[in-house]
GROMACS .gro file of C-alpha atoms in nm:
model
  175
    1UNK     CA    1  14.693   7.871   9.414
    2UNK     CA    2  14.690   7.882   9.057
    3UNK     CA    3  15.009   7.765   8.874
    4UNK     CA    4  15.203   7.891   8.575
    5UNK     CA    5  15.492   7.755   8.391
    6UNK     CA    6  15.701   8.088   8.352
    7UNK     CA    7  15.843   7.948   7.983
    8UNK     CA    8  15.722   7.706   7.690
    9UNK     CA    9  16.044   7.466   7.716
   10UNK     CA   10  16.112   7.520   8.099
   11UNK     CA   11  15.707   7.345   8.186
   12UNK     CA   12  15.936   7.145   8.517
   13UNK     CA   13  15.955   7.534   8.696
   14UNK     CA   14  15.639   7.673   8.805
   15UNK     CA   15  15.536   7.961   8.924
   16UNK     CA   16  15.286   7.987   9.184
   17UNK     CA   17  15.040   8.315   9.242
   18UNK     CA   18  14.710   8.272   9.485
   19UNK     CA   19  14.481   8.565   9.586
   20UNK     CA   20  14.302   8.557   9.920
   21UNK     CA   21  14.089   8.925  10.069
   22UNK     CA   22  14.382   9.055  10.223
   23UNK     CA   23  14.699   8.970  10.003
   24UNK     CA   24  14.865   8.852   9.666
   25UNK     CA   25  15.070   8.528   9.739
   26UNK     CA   26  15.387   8.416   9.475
   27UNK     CA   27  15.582   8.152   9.513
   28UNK     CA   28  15.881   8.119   9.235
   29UNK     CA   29  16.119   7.891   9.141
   30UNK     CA   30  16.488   7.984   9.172
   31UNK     CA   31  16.714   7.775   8.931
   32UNK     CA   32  17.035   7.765   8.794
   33UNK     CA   33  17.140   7.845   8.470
   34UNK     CA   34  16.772   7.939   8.442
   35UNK     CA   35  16.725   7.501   8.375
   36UNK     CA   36  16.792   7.330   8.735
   37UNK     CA   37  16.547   7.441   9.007
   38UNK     CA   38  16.731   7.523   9.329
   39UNK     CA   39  16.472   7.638   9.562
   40UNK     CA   40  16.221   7.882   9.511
   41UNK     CA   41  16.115   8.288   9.601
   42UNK     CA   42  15.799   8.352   9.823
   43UNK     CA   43  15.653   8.699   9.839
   44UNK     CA   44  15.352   8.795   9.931
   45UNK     CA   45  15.156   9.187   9.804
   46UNK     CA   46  14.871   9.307  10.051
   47UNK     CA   47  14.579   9.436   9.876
   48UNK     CA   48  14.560   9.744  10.081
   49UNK     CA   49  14.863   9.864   9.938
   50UNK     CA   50  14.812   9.726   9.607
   51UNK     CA   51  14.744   9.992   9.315
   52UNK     CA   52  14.688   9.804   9.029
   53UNK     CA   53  14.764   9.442   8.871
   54UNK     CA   54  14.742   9.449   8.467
   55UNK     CA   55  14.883   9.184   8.209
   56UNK     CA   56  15.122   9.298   7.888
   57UNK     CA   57  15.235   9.067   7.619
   58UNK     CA   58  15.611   9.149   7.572
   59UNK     CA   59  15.824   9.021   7.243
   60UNK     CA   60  16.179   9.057   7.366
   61UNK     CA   61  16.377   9.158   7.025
   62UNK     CA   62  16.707   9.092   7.217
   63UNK     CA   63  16.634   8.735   7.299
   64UNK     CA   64  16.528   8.678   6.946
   65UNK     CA   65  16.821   8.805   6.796
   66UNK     CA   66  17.034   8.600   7.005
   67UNK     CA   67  16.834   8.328   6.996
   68UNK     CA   68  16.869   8.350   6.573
   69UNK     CA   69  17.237   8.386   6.583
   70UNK     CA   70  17.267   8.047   6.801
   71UNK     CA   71  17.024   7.884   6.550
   72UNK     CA   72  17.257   7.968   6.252
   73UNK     CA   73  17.521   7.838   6.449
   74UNK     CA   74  17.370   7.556   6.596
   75UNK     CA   75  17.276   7.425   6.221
   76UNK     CA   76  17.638   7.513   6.074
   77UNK     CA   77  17.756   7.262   6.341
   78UNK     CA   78  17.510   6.974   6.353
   79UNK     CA   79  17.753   6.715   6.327
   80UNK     CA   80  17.943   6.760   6.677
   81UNK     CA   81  17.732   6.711   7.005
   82UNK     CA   82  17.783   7.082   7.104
   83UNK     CA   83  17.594   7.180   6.774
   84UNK     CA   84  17.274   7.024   6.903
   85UNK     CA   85  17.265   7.177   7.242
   86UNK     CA   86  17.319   7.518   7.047
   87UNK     CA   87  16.999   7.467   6.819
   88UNK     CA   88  16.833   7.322   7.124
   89UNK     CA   89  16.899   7.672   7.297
   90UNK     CA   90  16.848   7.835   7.002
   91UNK     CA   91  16.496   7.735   6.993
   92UNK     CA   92  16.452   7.772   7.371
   93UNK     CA   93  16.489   8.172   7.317
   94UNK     CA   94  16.332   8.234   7.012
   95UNK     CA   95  16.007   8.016   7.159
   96UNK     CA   96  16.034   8.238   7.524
   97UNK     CA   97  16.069   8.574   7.311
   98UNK     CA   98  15.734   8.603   7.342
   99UNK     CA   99  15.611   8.612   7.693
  100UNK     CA  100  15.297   8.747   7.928
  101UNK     CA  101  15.369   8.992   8.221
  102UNK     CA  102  15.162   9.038   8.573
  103UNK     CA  103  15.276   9.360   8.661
  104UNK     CA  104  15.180   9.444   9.044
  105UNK     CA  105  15.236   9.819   9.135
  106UNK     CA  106  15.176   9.913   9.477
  107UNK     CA  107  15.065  10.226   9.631
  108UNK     CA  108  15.421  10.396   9.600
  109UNK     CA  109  15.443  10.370   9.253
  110UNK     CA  110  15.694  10.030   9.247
  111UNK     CA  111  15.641   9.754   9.082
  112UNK     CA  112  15.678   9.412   9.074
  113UNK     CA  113  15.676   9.174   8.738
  114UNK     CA  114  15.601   8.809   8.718
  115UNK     CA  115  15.669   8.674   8.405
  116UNK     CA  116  15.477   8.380   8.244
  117UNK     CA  117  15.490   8.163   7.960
  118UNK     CA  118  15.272   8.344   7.660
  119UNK     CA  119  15.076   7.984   7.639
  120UNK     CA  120  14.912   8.097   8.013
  121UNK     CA  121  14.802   8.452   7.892
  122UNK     CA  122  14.459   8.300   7.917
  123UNK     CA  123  14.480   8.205   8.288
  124UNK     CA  124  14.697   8.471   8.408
  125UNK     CA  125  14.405   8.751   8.241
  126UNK     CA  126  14.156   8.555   8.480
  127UNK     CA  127  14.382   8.580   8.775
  128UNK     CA  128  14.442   8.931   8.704
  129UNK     CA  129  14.055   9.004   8.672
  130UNK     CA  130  14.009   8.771   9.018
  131UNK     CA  131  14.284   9.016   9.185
  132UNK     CA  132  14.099   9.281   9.061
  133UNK     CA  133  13.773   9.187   9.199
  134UNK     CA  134  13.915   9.139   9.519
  135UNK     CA  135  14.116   9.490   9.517
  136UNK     CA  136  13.839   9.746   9.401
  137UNK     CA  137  13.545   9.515   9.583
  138UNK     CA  138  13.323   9.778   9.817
  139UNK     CA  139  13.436   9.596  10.128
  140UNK     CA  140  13.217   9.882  10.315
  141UNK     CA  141  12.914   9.818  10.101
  142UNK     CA  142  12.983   9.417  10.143
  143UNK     CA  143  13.019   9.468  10.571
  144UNK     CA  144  12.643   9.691  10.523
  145UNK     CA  145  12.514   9.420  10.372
  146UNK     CA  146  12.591   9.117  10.573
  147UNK     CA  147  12.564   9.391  10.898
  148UNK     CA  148  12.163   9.444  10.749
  149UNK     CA  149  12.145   9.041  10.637
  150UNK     CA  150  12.203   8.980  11.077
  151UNK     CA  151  11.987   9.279  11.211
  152UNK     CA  152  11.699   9.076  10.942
  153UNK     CA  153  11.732   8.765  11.057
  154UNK     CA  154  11.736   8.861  11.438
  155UNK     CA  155  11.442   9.002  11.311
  156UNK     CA  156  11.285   8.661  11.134
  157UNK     CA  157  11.410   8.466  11.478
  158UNK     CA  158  11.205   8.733  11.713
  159UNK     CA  159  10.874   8.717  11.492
  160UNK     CA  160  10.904   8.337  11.511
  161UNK     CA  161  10.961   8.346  11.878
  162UNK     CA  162  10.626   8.527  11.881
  163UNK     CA  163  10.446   8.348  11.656
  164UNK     CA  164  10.527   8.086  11.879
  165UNK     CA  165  10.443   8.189  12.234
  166UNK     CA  166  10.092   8.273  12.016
  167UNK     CA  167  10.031   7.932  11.899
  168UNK     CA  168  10.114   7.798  12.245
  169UNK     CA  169   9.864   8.037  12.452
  170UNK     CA  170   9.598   7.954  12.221
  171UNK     CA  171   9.653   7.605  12.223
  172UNK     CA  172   9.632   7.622  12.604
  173UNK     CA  173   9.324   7.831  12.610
  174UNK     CA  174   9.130   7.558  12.396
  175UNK     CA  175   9.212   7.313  12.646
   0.00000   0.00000   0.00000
């Protein structure tokens, strides 16, 4: 299972996603305050009912806002103690306002987002082209093909089983 860190400050809380021929596994952390892990979320997405799985970029305009109104008043107060875990804050939303999506939609038209630090856009694209392979594969064509790769080599086994019993009667003719 592949592992993502679903923030840039928050690296401790990982989020889990693994894709085997039958189903999409996620395993995410629960936490309090959105800082203390308390547990974590297992689902798991079969592939016959999965749709689609793409990957957006979203900037979150809210969490910027906020997170530039807690900066101004983290700096106006960097003398007390509480004035530092503002601007700490502060930097912790304006960092995660920018963030990377999977979005898994299944077959009824819901859908189901995991959300990922921006810094894993890379390795959550090449989980999301992995699902993908897995998903629109031609499992019919695959079965033909191994189905055809056994009838051949029963084939290849018989022809050597004659090619045998050949080599033996001749060599107990010359005898």
């Amino acid at each position: 299972m592949a592992k993502f860190s679903p923030s840039v400050i928050l690296f401790w809380l990982k989020t889990e996603l693994g894709v085997t021929n039958t189903r999409i596994l996620s395993k995410r952390a629960n936490s309090l305050l959105g800082v203390i892990p308390l547990g974590y979320a297992e689902e798991t997405f079969p592939l016959a009912n999965t749709a689609s799985v793409g990957v957006e970029v979203k900037f979150s305009l809210g969490r910027a806002i906020f997170g530039l109104i807690l900066l101004i008043a983290g700096l106006s107060n960097l003398n007390a103690f509480i004035g530092w875990l503002v601007l700490l804050l502060a930097i912790s939303l304006i960092l995660n306002a920018v963030s990377a999506v999977m979005k898994i939609k299944n077959n009824g038209g819901g859908e189901t987002k995991l959300q990922v630090s921006i810094l894993e856009k890379a390795k959550l694209e090449q989980f999301r082209n992995e699902v993908n392979a897995r998903l629109f594969a031609d499992h019919q064509g695959l079965r033909h093909q191994e189905t055809m790769g056994m009838h051949t080599m029963g084939l290849l086994n018989q022809q050597a089983q004659i090619n045998l019993q050949e080599q033996m009667n001749r060599n107990i003719s010359e005898k």
